[in-house]
C-alpha positions as a Markdown table, in Angstrom:
| # | Residue | x | y | z |
|---|---|---|---|---|
| 1 | Met | -3.0 | -0.3 | 3.5 |
| 2 | Gln | -4.1 | -1.5 | 6.9 |
| 3 | Ala | -2.8 | -4.7 | 8.5 |
| 4 | Ala | -6.1 | -6.5 | 7.7 |
| 5 | Gly | -5.7 | -5.8 | 4.0 |
| 6 | Ile | -2.0 | -6.7 | 4.0 |
| 7 | Ile | -2.6 | -10.1 | 5.7 |
| 8 | Arg | -5.6 | -10.9 | 3.4 |
| 9 | Ser | -3.7 | -9.9 | 0.3 |
| 10 | Ala | -0.6 | -11.9 | 1.2 |
| 11 | Arg | -2.7 | -15.0 | 2.1 |
| 12 | Glu | -4.8 | -14.8 | -1.1 |
| 13 | Arg | -1.8 | -14.2 | -3.3 |
| 14 | Ala | 0.0 | -17.1 | -1.7 |
| 15 | Gly | -3.1 | -19.3 | -2.3 |
| 16 | Leu | -3.2 | -20.3 | 1.4 |
| 17 | Thr | -6.2 | -21.0 | 3.6 |
| 18 | Leu | -6.6 | -19.4 | 7.0 |
| 19 | Arg | -5.6 | -22.7 | 8.6 |
| 20 | Ala | -2.5 | -23.1 | 6.4 |
| 21 | Leu | -1.3 | -19.5 | 7.0 |
| 22 | Gly | -2.0 | -19.8 | 10.7 |
| 23 | Glu | 0.0 | -23.1 | 10.9 |
| 24 | Ala | 2.9 | -21.6 | 8.9 |
| 25 | Ala | 3.0 | -18.5 | 11.0 |
| 26 | Gly | 2.7 | -20.3 | 14.3 |
| 27 | Thr | -0.8 | -19.0 | 15.3 |
| 28 | Ser | -4.4 | -20.1 | 15.0 |
| 29 | His | -6.6 | -19.7 | 12.0 |
| 30 | Ser | -9.1 | -17.8 | 14.2 |
| 31 | Thr | -6.4 | -15.3 | 15.0 |
| 32 | Ile | -5.6 | -14.8 | 11.3 |
| 33 | Ala | -9.4 | -14.4 | 10.7 |
| 34 | Ala | -9.6 | -11.8 | 13.4 |
| 35 | Tyr | -6.7 | -9.9 | 11.9 |
| 36 | Glu | -8.2 | -10.0 | 8.5 |
| 37 | Ala | -11.6 | -8.8 | 9.8 |
| 38 | Gly | -9.9 | -5.9 | 11.6 |
| 39 | Arg | -11.3 | -7.1 | 15.0 |
| 40 | Thr | -7.7 | -7.3 | 16.3 |
| 41 | Val | -4.6 | -5.4 | 15.1 |
| 42 | Pro | -1.3 | -7.4 | 15.2 |
| 43 | Thr | 2.0 | -5.9 | 16.3 |
| 44 | Val | 4.5 | -5.0 | 13.6 |
| 45 | Ala | 6.5 | -8.1 | 14.6 |
| 46 | Thr | 3.5 | -10.4 | 14.3 |
| 47 | Leu | 2.5 | -8.8 | 11.0 |
| 48 | Asp | 6.0 | -9.4 | 9.7 |
| 49 | Arg | 5.9 | -13.0 | 10.8 |
| 50 | Ile | 2.6 | -13.7 | 9.1 |
| 51 | Val | 3.6 | -12.0 | 5.9 |
| 52 | Arg | 6.8 | -13.9 | 5.8 |
| 53 | Ala | 4.9 | -17.2 | 6.4 |
| 54 | Ala | 2.9 | -16.4 | 3.3 |
| 55 | Gly | 6.2 | -16.0 | 1.4 |
| 56 | Phe | 6.4 | -12.2 | 1.2 |
| 57 | Ala | 8.4 | -9.5 | 2.8 |
| 58 | Leu | 6.9 | -6.6 | 4.7 |
| 59 | Asp | 8.2 | -3.3 | 3.3 |
| 60 | Ala | 7.3 | 0.2 | 4.5 |
| 61 | Ser | 8.0 | 3.7 | 3.2 |
| 62 | Leu | 7.3 | 7.1 | 4.5 |
| 63 | Ala | 5.5 | 9.7 | 2.4 |
| 64 | Arg | 4.5 | 13.2 | 3.4 |
| 65 | Arg | 0.7 | 13.5 | 3.7 |
| 66 | Val | -1.0 | 16.7 | 2.6 |
| 67 | Asp | -3.6 | 17.9 | 5.0 |
| 68 | Pro | -6.1 | 20.2 | 3.2 |
| 69 | Gly | -7.0 | 21.8 | 6.5 |
| 70 | Arg | -3.4 | 22.9 | 7.1 |
| 71 | Pro | -1.8 | 24.2 | 3.9 |
| 72 | Leu | 1.9 | 23.7 | 3.4 |
| 73 | Pro | 4.4 | 26.6 | 3.1 |
| 74 | Arg | 5.0 | 27.5 | -0.6 |
| 75 | Gly | 8.3 | 25.7 | -0.8 |
| 76 | Asp | 7.1 | 22.6 | 0.8 |
| 77 | Glu | 4.0 | 22.5 | -1.4 |
| 78 | Leu | 6.2 | 22.7 | -4.5 |
| 79 | Ala | 8.4 | 20.0 | -3.2 |
| 80 | Ala | 5.3 | 17.8 | -2.6 |
| 81 | Val | 4.1 | 18.4 | -6.2 |
| 82 | Leu | 7.5 | 17.6 | -7.6 |
| 83 | Asp | 7.7 | 14.4 | -5.5 |
| 84 | Leu | 4.3 | 13.4 | -6.9 |
| 85 | Ala | 5.4 | 14.2 | -10.5 |
| 86 | Glu | 8.2 | 11.7 | -10.1 |
| 87 | Ala | 5.7 | 8.9 | -9.7 |
| 88 | Phe | 4.3 | 9.5 | -13.2 |
| 89 | Pro | 6.0 | 8.4 | -16.4 |
| 90 | Ala | 7.9 | 11.1 | -18.3 |
| 91 | Arg | 6.8 | 10.0 | -21.7 |
| 92 | His | 5.3 | 12.6 | -23.9 |
| 93 | His | 3.4 | 12.2 | -27.2 |
| 94 | Pro | 5.8 | 12.9 | -30.1 |
| 95 | Thr | 3.3 | 15.2 | -31.9 |
| 96 | Leu | 1.1 | 17.9 | -30.6 |
| 97 | Asp | -2.6 | 17.3 | -31.4 |
| 98 | Tyr | -4.9 | 20.3 | -31.5 |
| 99 | Pro | -8.3 | 21.1 | -33.0 |
| 100 | Pro | -8.3 | 23.1 | -36.3 |
| 101 | Phe | -8.8 | 26.8 | -35.9 |
| 102 | Gly | -10.2 | 29.5 | -38.2 |
| 103 | Arg | -12.1 | 27.5 | -40.8 |
């Protein structure tokens, strides 16, 4: 998610107006509006200050991106698939449903 979406989401989830968030973060409402519209990009420190003023914490994680134009080596491709599989629940249906054959 881009900074604009993070700020807008935090503000809306906190139920704050542009003015209220700007005041809490120590900046103007027009600056918050510019960030939300993507006209200006805040620094990481400013983004963190705004998100904290809305009552949230900024959290980041790194994930390997797969570029279809540059295939991964076989081992790395398998590792990426296994990492993706961990994101899905490991619950399986207790019975195997299949169509009737040979009637």
